[in-house]
Structure formats: C-alpha cells, structure tokens
Short mmCIF file of C-alpha atoms and ligand atoms in Angstrom, two decimals:
data_model
loop_
_atom_site.label_atom_id
_atom_site.label_comp_id
_atom_site.label_asym_id
_atom_site.label_seq_id
_atom_site.Cartn_x
_atom_site.Cartn_y
_atom_site.Cartn_z
CA UNK A 1 0.00 0.00 0.00
CA UNK A 2 1.51 3.31 -0.97
CA UNK A 3 1.63 6.18 1.48
CA UNK A 4 -1.03 8.29 -0.20
CA UNK A 5 -3.59 5.49 -0.07
CA UNK A 6 -2.62 4.68 3.54
CA UNK A 7 -3.07 8.34 4.57
CA UNK A 8 -6.52 8.46 2.90
CA UNK A 9 -7.58 5.22 4.59
CA UNK A 10 -6.39 6.49 7.99
CA UNK A 11 -8.30 9.73 7.44
CA UNK A 12 -11.42 7.76 6.54
CA UNK A 13 -11.16 5.56 9.63
CA UNK A 14 -10.50 8.53 11.93
CA UNK A 15 -13.30 10.46 10.28
CA UNK A 16 -15.52 7.46 10.82
CA UNK A 17 -14.63 7.35 14.51
CA UNK A 18 -15.34 11.07 14.88
CA UNK A 19 -18.62 10.70 13.01
CA UNK A 20 -19.64 7.69 15.09
CA UNK A 21 -19.08 9.41 18.41
CA UNK A 22 -22.03 11.83 18.19
CA UNK A 23 -24.19 9.20 16.47
CA UNK A 24 -23.51 6.69 19.21
CA UNK A 25 -24.44 9.36 21.73
CA UNK A 26 -27.72 9.92 19.89
CA UNK A 27 -28.56 6.25 19.88
CA UNK A 28 -27.96 5.68 23.56
CA UNK A 29 -29.94 8.65 24.82
CA UNK A 30 -32.33 10.33 22.38
CA UNK A 31 -34.12 13.34 23.82
CA UNK A 32 -37.89 13.72 23.41
CA UNK A 33 -39.68 16.93 22.46
CA UNK A 34 -42.80 17.63 24.43
CA UNK A 35 -45.69 20.09 24.57
CA UNK A 36 -48.85 20.70 26.58
CA UNK A 37 -51.83 22.28 24.85
CA UNK A 38 -55.50 22.91 25.55
CA UNK A 39 -57.65 21.51 22.76
CA UNK A 40 -60.96 19.66 22.40
CA UNK A 41 -61.95 20.93 25.82
CA UNK A 42 -59.10 19.19 27.62
CA UNK A 43 -55.40 19.42 28.47
CA UNK A 44 -53.24 17.34 26.14
CA UNK A 45 -49.63 16.24 26.56
CA UNK A 46 -47.69 15.17 23.50
CA UNK A 47 -44.26 13.58 23.77
CA UNK A 48 -42.44 12.50 20.65
CA UNK A 49 -38.96 11.32 19.84
CA UNK A 50 -38.48 13.41 16.71
CA UNK A 51 -38.11 16.96 15.40
CA UNK A 52 -39.74 20.01 16.99
CA UNK A 53 -41.24 20.84 13.58
CA UNK A 54 -42.94 17.42 13.45
CA UNK A 55 -44.48 18.09 16.85
CA UNK A 56 -45.64 21.56 15.70
CA UNK A 57 -47.36 19.98 12.71
CA UNK A 58 -49.12 17.50 15.00
CA UNK A 59 -50.39 20.35 17.18
CA UNK A 60 -51.66 22.20 14.09
CA UNK A 61 -53.52 19.07 13.03
CA UNK A 62 -55.26 18.82 16.41
CA UNK A 63 -56.46 22.44 16.22
CA UNK A 64 -57.72 21.88 12.68
CA UNK A 65 -59.63 18.80 13.78
CA UNK A 66 -61.02 20.61 16.81
CA UNK A 67 -62.35 23.40 14.59
CA UNK A 68 -63.77 20.92 12.11
CA UNK A 69 -65.75 19.07 14.80
CA UNK A 70 -66.66 21.66 17.45
CA UNK A 71 -70.49 21.76 17.66
CA UNK A 72 -70.34 25.43 18.71
CA UNK A 73 -68.13 26.58 15.88
CA UNK A 74 -69.93 27.84 12.78
CA UNK A 75 -68.81 25.97 9.65
CA UNK A 76 -67.74 22.88 11.57
CA UNK A 77 -69.31 19.72 10.13
CA UNK A 78 -71.15 19.26 13.43
CA UNK A 79 -72.58 22.78 13.44
CA UNK A 80 -73.53 22.53 9.76
CA UNK A 81 -75.34 19.24 10.30
CA UNK A 82 -77.18 20.43 13.40
CA UNK A 83 -78.35 23.59 11.62
CA UNK A 84 -79.14 22.18 8.17
CA UNK A 85 -82.87 21.77 8.84
CA UNK A 86 -82.86 18.26 7.41
CA UNK A 87 -81.02 19.21 4.20
CA UNK A 88 -78.01 17.29 2.88
CA UNK A 89 -74.61 18.68 3.90
CA UNK A 90 -71.38 18.04 1.96
CA UNK A 91 -68.71 16.13 3.90
CA UNK A 92 -64.99 16.27 3.26
CA UNK A 93 -63.02 13.04 2.91
CA UNK A 94 -61.61 13.67 6.38
CA UNK A 95 -65.05 13.94 7.94
CA UNK A 96 -66.32 10.81 6.24
CA UNK A 97 -63.19 8.98 7.47
CA UNK A 98 -64.51 9.68 10.94
CA UNK A 99 -68.23 9.35 10.26
CA UNK A 100 -68.08 5.97 8.49
CA UNK A 101 -66.13 4.02 11.14
CA UNK A 102 -68.00 5.80 13.96
CA UNK A 103 -71.35 4.75 12.52
CA UNK A 104 -70.02 1.20 12.26
CA UNK A 105 -69.21 1.32 15.98
CA UNK A 106 -72.74 2.62 16.67
CA UNK A 107 -74.12 -0.35 14.73
CA UNK A 108 -71.91 -3.05 16.26
CA UNK A 109 -72.69 -1.80 19.79
CA UNK A 110 -76.42 -1.95 19.02
CA UNK A 111 -76.69 1.80 19.51
CA UNK A 112 -75.05 1.97 22.96
CA UNK A 113 -72.78 4.39 21.14
CA UNK A 114 -75.05 6.79 19.28
CA UNK A 115 -73.74 9.97 17.66
CA UNK A 116 -77.25 11.45 17.79
CA UNK A 117 -77.39 11.44 21.60
CA UNK A 118 -76.55 15.15 21.46
CA UNK A 119 -80.13 16.46 21.97
CA UNK A 120 -80.11 14.70 25.33
CA UNK A 121 -76.55 15.91 26.11
CA UNK A 122 -77.85 19.46 25.55
CA UNK A 123 -81.12 18.99 27.43
CA UNK A 124 -79.26 17.85 30.57
CA UNK A 125 -76.98 20.90 30.28
CA UNK A 126 -73.73 19.07 29.55
CA UNK A 127 -72.98 21.25 26.52
CA UNK A 128 -73.27 24.51 28.50
CA UNK A 129 -72.76 23.64 32.17
CA UNK A 130 -76.32 24.81 32.95
CA UNK A 131 -77.38 21.48 34.39
CA UNK A 132 -81.00 20.38 34.82
CA UNK A 133 -82.99 17.16 35.22
CA UNK A 134 -85.62 16.81 32.44
CA UNK A 135 -88.93 15.17 33.47
CA UNK A 136 -90.06 11.78 32.16
CA UNK A 137 -92.18 13.10 29.28
CA UNK A 138 -89.28 15.24 28.06
CA UNK A 139 -86.96 12.21 28.33
CA UNK A 140 -89.35 10.08 26.28
CA UNK A 141 -89.47 12.77 23.63
CA UNK A 142 -85.65 13.12 23.66
CA UNK A 143 -85.18 9.35 23.37
CA UNK A 144 -87.38 9.34 20.25
CA UNK A 145 -84.88 11.75 18.66
CA UNK A 146 -81.86 9.51 19.26
CA UNK A 147 -81.27 7.13 16.37
CA UNK A 148 -77.97 6.98 14.54
CA UNK A 149 -79.60 4.95 11.72
CA UNK A 150 -81.43 8.12 10.64
CA UNK A 151 -78.06 9.69 9.78
CA UNK A 152 -77.66 9.12 6.03
CA UNK A 153 -74.10 9.12 4.74
CA UNK A 154 -73.88 8.81 0.93
CA UNK A 155 -72.04 10.31 -2.04
CA UNK A 156 -69.89 12.74 0.00
CA UNK A 157 -72.95 14.19 1.71
CA UNK A 158 -74.71 13.47 4.97
CA UNK A 159 -78.28 14.17 6.08
CA UNK A 160 -79.65 14.43 9.58
CA UNK A 161 -83.44 14.62 10.00
CA UNK A 162 -84.72 17.90 11.37
CA UNK A 163 -85.03 17.98 15.16
CA UNK A 164 -82.10 15.63 15.72
CA UNK A 165 -78.56 16.64 16.74
CA UNK A 166 -75.13 14.99 16.53
CA UNK A 167 -71.77 15.41 18.20
CA UNK A 168 -68.48 13.56 17.97
CA UNK A 169 -67.48 14.00 21.63
CA UNK A 170 -67.42 10.25 22.18
CA UNK A 171 -65.02 9.51 19.33
CA UNK A 172 -63.16 12.71 18.36
CA UNK A 173 -60.12 12.29 20.60
CA UNK A 174 -59.71 8.67 19.58
CA UNK A 175 -59.91 9.65 15.94
CA UNK A 176 -57.33 12.38 16.61
CA UNK A 177 -55.03 9.77 18.15
CA UNK A 178 -55.16 7.58 15.03
CA UNK A 179 -54.73 10.53 12.70
CA UNK A 180 -51.73 11.87 14.59
CA UNK A 181 -50.18 8.41 14.84
CA UNK A 182 -50.24 8.01 11.06
CA UNK A 183 -48.97 11.56 10.49
CA UNK A 184 -46.12 11.09 12.98
CA UNK A 185 -45.22 7.63 11.72
CA UNK A 186 -45.05 8.95 8.14
CA UNK A 187 -42.70 11.66 9.41
CA UNK A 188 -40.40 8.94 10.72
CA UNK A 189 -41.37 9.03 14.41
CA UNK A 190 -41.00 5.61 15.99
CA UNK A 191 -41.63 6.43 19.65
CA UNK A 192 -44.29 8.79 21.00
CA UNK A 193 -46.87 9.02 23.74
CA UNK A 194 -49.91 11.09 22.82
CA UNK A 195 -51.95 11.85 25.91
CA UNK A 196 -55.05 13.50 24.51
CA UNK A 197 -56.54 14.31 27.89
CA UNK A 198 -56.11 11.06 29.86
CA UNK A 199 -59.34 9.67 28.44
CA UNK A 200 -57.60 8.97 25.10
CA UNK A 201 -53.96 7.93 24.97
CA UNK A 202 -51.99 6.60 22.03
CA UNK A 203 -48.63 4.91 22.44
CA UNK A 204 -46.64 4.87 19.20
CA UNK A 205 -44.07 2.10 19.38
CA UNK A 206 -42.43 1.40 22.70
CA UNK A 207 -39.98 3.71 24.51
CA UNK A 208 -36.63 4.13 22.73
CA UNK A 209 -35.04 1.60 25.13
CA UNK A 210 -37.59 -0.99 24.01
CA UNK A 211 -39.62 -1.05 27.23
CA UNK A 212 -43.36 -0.34 27.01
CA UNK A 213 -44.90 3.00 27.97
CA UNK A 214 -46.49 2.89 31.42
CA UNK A 215 -49.81 4.67 31.72
CA UNK A 216 -51.87 5.15 34.88
CA UNK A 217 -55.49 4.01 35.21
CA UNK A 218 -57.31 6.40 37.51
CA UNK A 219 -59.19 5.35 40.63
CA UNK A 220 -62.69 6.71 39.82
CA UNK A 221 -63.27 7.55 43.49
CA UNK A 222 -60.07 9.53 43.98
CA UNK A 223 -57.21 11.33 42.35
CA UNK A 224 -54.78 8.43 42.48
CA UNK A 225 -53.79 5.83 39.95
CA UNK A 226 -55.25 2.49 40.87
CA UNK A 227 -53.20 0.58 38.34
CA UNK A 228 -50.70 0.83 35.54
CA UNK A 229 -51.07 -0.42 32.00
CA UNK A 230 -48.08 -1.20 29.83
CA UNK A 231 -48.66 -0.08 26.27
CA UNK A 232 -46.74 -0.34 23.01
CA UNK A 233 -48.36 0.41 19.66
CA UNK A 234 -51.70 0.57 21.39
CA UNK A 235 -54.37 3.14 22.12
CA UNK A 236 -56.23 3.38 25.39
CA UNK A 237 -59.56 5.09 26.01
CA UNK A 238 -61.36 5.66 29.30
CA UNK A 239 -64.94 6.71 29.93
CA UNK A 240 -65.98 7.36 33.49
CA UNK A 241 -68.76 8.92 35.51
CA UNK A 242 -66.14 10.92 37.45
CA UNK A 243 -64.95 12.85 34.39
CA UNK A 244 -67.91 15.20 33.94
CA UNK A 245 -71.01 15.11 36.12
CA UNK A 246 -73.35 17.06 38.38
CA UNK A 247 -75.36 16.11 41.43
CA UNK A 248 -79.01 16.85 42.13
CA UNK A 249 -81.02 15.55 45.10
CA UNK A 250 -78.18 13.23 46.03
CA UNK A 251 -78.03 11.58 42.59
CA UNK A 252 -74.94 11.81 40.40
CA UNK A 253 -75.64 12.41 36.71
CA UNK A 254 -72.70 11.85 34.34
CA UNK A 255 -72.10 13.06 30.79
CA UNK A 256 -72.53 9.65 29.16
CA UNK A 257 -76.09 9.20 27.94
CA UNK A 258 -77.93 5.90 27.66
CA UNK A 259 -79.52 6.31 24.21
CA UNK A 260 -82.49 4.09 25.23
CA UNK A 261 -83.59 6.40 28.03
CA UNK A 262 -81.95 9.74 27.04
CA UNK A 263 -80.76 9.88 30.67
CA UNK A 264 -77.20 9.58 32.02
CA UNK A 265 -76.09 5.94 32.00
CA UNK A 266 -76.42 4.19 35.33
CA UNK A 267 -75.00 0.78 34.63
CA UNK A 268 -73.17 0.20 37.90
CA UNK A 269 -69.82 1.06 36.31
CA UNK A 270 -67.60 3.89 37.51
CA UNK A 271 -65.26 3.65 34.53
CA UNK A 272 -64.28 1.53 31.55
CA UNK A 273 -60.86 1.53 29.91
CA UNK A 274 -60.43 0.01 26.47
CA UNK A 275 -57.10 -0.98 24.88
CA UNK A 276 -56.80 -1.56 21.13
CA UNK A 277 -54.46 -0.83 18.23
CA UNK A 278 -57.15 1.63 17.04
CA UNK A 279 -57.58 4.68 19.23
CA UNK A 280 -60.99 5.35 17.64
CA UNK A 281 -62.12 1.89 18.71
CA UNK A 282 -60.86 2.63 22.25
CA UNK A 283 -62.77 5.90 22.47
CA UNK A 284 -66.01 4.71 20.89
CA UNK A 285 -66.11 1.41 22.75
CA UNK A 286 -65.25 2.89 26.16
CA UNK A 287 -68.36 5.08 25.87
CA UNK A 288 -70.49 2.17 24.64
CA UNK A 289 -69.26 -0.32 27.28
CA UNK A 290 -69.92 2.26 29.98
CA UNK A 291 -73.56 2.35 28.82
CA UNK A 292 -73.76 -1.47 28.67
CA UNK A 293 -72.38 -2.20 32.13
CA UNK A 294 -70.12 -5.05 33.26
CA UNK A 295 -72.11 -8.14 32.27
CA UNK A 296 -73.30 -6.95 28.89
CA UNK A 297 -69.90 -5.37 28.25
CA UNK A 298 -68.08 -8.63 29.01
CA UNK A 299 -70.44 -10.52 26.69
CA UNK A 300 -69.80 -7.92 24.01
CA UNK A 301 -66.04 -8.47 24.38
CA UNK A 302 -66.50 -12.25 24.05
CA UNK A 303 -68.74 -11.84 21.00
CA UNK A 304 -66.46 -9.45 19.09
CA UNK A 305 -62.87 -10.73 18.80
CA UNK A 306 -62.73 -9.06 15.37
CA UNK A 307 -62.73 -5.64 17.08
CA UNK A 308 -59.35 -6.52 18.62
CA UNK A 309 -59.81 -4.86 22.01
CA UNK A 310 -59.34 -5.56 25.71
CA UNK A 311 -61.02 -3.78 28.62
CA UNK A 312 -60.82 -2.88 32.30
CA UNK A 313 -64.16 -2.51 34.09
CA UNK A 314 -64.21 -0.65 37.42
CA UNK A 315 -67.57 -0.89 39.16
CA UNK A 316 -69.19 1.63 41.50
CA UNK A 317 -68.84 -0.81 44.38
CA UNK A 318 -65.08 -0.98 43.86
CA UNK A 319 -64.57 -4.26 42.04
CA UNK A 320 -62.10 -4.66 39.19
CA UNK A 321 -62.51 -6.90 36.15
CA UNK A 322 -60.07 -7.15 33.25
CA UNK A 323 -60.28 -9.12 30.02
CA UNK A 324 -57.80 -11.99 29.63
CA UNK A 325 -55.54 -10.16 27.15
CA UNK A 326 -54.51 -7.61 29.80
CA UNK A 327 -53.38 -10.09 32.42
CA UNK A 328 -49.69 -9.47 31.72
CA UNK A 329 -49.86 -5.73 31.08
CA UNK A 330 -52.05 -4.48 33.96
CA UNK A 331 -50.76 -4.22 37.52
CA UNK A 332 -52.25 -2.65 40.62
CA UNK A 333 -50.27 0.18 42.16
CA UNK A 334 -49.11 0.43 45.76
CA UNK A 335 -52.05 0.91 48.09
CA UNK A 336 -54.35 -1.14 45.85
CA UNK A 337 -52.50 -4.46 45.78
CA UNK A 338 -54.99 -6.06 48.20
CA UNK A 339 -57.83 -5.51 45.72
CA UNK A 340 -59.09 -8.56 43.87
CA UNK A 341 -58.90 -8.51 40.09
CA UNK A 342 -61.31 -10.78 38.22
CA UNK A 343 -59.95 -11.97 34.89
CA UNK A 344 -62.73 -12.36 32.31
CA UNK A 345 -62.38 -15.14 29.76
P1 LIG B 401 -64.74 11.97 27.22
O1 LIG B 401 -65.17 12.93 26.15
O2 LIG B 401 -64.78 12.52 28.59
O3 LIG B 401 -63.48 11.29 26.87
P2 LIG B 401 -66.47 9.93 26.18
O4 LIG B 401 -65.51 9.52 25.14
O5 LIG B 401 -67.15 8.82 26.89
O6 LIG B 401 -65.84 10.84 27.28
O7 LIG B 401 -67.54 10.83 25.42
C1 LIG B 401 -68.57 11.45 26.11
C2 LIG B 401 -69.18 12.51 25.21
O8 LIG B 401 -69.84 11.90 24.09
C3 LIG B 401 -70.26 13.30 25.92
O9 LIG B 401 -69.72 14.48 26.46
C4 LIG B 401 -71.29 13.56 24.85
O10 LIG B 401 -70.98 14.72 24.13
C5 LIG B 401 -71.19 12.37 23.95
N1 LIG B 401 -72.05 11.24 24.34
C6 LIG B 401 -72.65 10.98 25.53
N2 LIG B 401 -73.27 9.81 25.53
C7 LIG B 401 -73.07 9.27 24.29
C8 LIG B 401 -73.46 8.06 23.67
N3 LIG B 401 -74.16 7.12 24.31
N4 LIG B 401 -73.06 7.86 22.39
C9 LIG B 401 -72.34 8.79 21.73
N5 LIG B 401 -71.96 9.96 22.25
C10 LIG B 401 -72.30 10.19 23.53
MG1 LIG B 402 -65.44 7.77 24.07
#
C-alpha cells in the first residue's frame, strides 16, 4: 500500500470514529420533544422522539380537527349538520373517514354508542354547564330523537333529519389519536406518547429503550392511579362517571347518555378503559361499554374478537374486572395491591 492510499484510509477511519461518536451518543440517549396544549376541551400532553417541527405539525392538526368538529363553531361539520334543517350537507373526505367508522361502531354496539345522543346531552346541560334534570315526558321525547340509523351518509354528503342533533365527543379524541399516529409515523417518528386528555392515549411504538410505555389508570373515586397499563403500539380510552357530572337531590348524573332512556347511563360502572391498536375503537367502545355495564360489556367483548380490544371494568362498588388479554400488562399500584382482580375469559 503506498503512502497516499494509507493516509486516505487512515483519514477515513479517523473520520468514521469522529462521526460515530455523536451518532452513538444519539442512539444511547435520544431526547424527546414535548408540549402541553389545551384543545378539544381538555389538556393534552404530546411527547415524541423526533423533530420540533414534526411536533408543531401534529399540534396544528389537532387544532384543525377541533375546529372541524366543534359543535359550537360555525362551519364545523357538526354545526352545519345540526343547523341544516334536514337538508343534505357536503362532507370532506376527512369527515367521512370519521363518520363511516363511527357509525359502524354505533351499529356493532347496538346503539349503545349513538352519535345522535346530542339532543339529550344538551337537554341535561352538559354542553353549556347549565345542568337540569328533564322530566319523564321530556326524556321520552328526547329518546325518540336519538337514532344513529337516521343519519344518512352517501355520495360525499350526509343528512340528519330535522329535530335531531349529533356530536363527535365520544369519538373525536380517539380519531385524533389515530390521525396523529399516522402523520407522525409517516414523518419517521418511531416512539411517541400522545396523551389526549387522559381519556384517550396513544402509544406509538415502545420507549426508545424498548420497554413499554407505562400509563396510569385512575381510581374513579379519587385522584390516584389504581393501576398501571403497559402499552406499546396501542391506544387506550377511558370513559368514566367521574370525568364530567353534576349532582341533584343526592343523585350523580354523568355526561354519558344511555340512548335508550336519554338519561345519564347508570350501569353500575364507575369507569371503563379500552385498549386496542385503534384509538378510535378505544374511544367509541369505552363510551359504549360504559352504557352497557359489566355483564353486557363482558359478553360484548366475548362476541367481538374481530374488534381486537381488551377492557378494564371498574364498578361503582369498587370491584375490578379485566379481560384476559390484559393479564400481563395491567398491575395494581401500591395501596391497591390487596384488591381482587377478576380476569374475564
Ligand atoms: P370523554 O369525552 O370525557 O373522553 P367519552 O368519550 O365517553 O368521554 O364521550 C362522552 C361525550 O360523548 C359526551 O360528552 C357527549 O358529548 C357524547 N355522548 C354521551 N353519551 C353518548 C353516547 N351514548 N353515544 C355517543 N356519544 C355520547
Ligand atoms: Mg369515548
């Protein structure tokens, strides 16, 4: 080997060592970028292992989605539908991406999830905070206006009969989780935890060290975490009576409506957490299972393996039931380890 070639090889090797040093540093301890925002009526925490610009784009997407779905915002699809007087309203591809799968969830849950529950949500005051308890005749009339099958989605338009109202509150954050996950993954992000207000969480990949993300499951009767779920490439959605409610004459009325009665669901559950690769499924099903209650909810889980979900049911009397697929990923936290966990199979 002549000297010139030797010198060039040495330079290459040294250069390689110098180049490797910062790269090796990157691989052993990547730093996340993180932000906290208020959107969709809740505080969201987004943590991604990626570029700040990628995170900024994700935040922009959330605000766009919020504006597109907010029932109080003129020109949102929700506002347009609720004020169309029974006329057909054009829907963008994005909106039908949400509407189609959401209506499928309404159908598969036998209407326990019903996007047209909004008249009742309004009548009870959950949309304004001016709470009231409608009497039985008003409830009967409200129940007659809840029927997702009356929502006609066809040819890039949707029609809602006059007198009915929709909202996407039960599915919007889950949908946002799926949308952000695909946007972030396309941008090359392999590890992220999207906490869209505790009730919808999406774990993209595992943590950079390969261990799963650890997410708390709240004790419905307190501020503490009753258990921890390990998640990787999974969404998680929680619906609970402790999240938004009011009390009148000693009765607690929560923001989840039983479409059959047009009254707040009273199924004996305090909360339901759903885990699935699809965040939309988590969000939609957590609302539906809360309406169904433990027994019907467990039967629903057994009957629908194709929906690819697992669940944690916490009842008002303090019992805990989990579906078999969570046995290895759910653990009780300190202070709760004496509680019995029933594994559903
Ligand atoms: P959160 O929004 O707190 O995460 P959910 O996902 O369970 O809770 O959604 C509850 C919201 O969905 C309510 O605030 C209301 O707007 C709407 N809603 C209430 N009951 C139903 C129902 N049975 N089906 C569909 N939407 C509902
Ligand atoms: Mg929901």
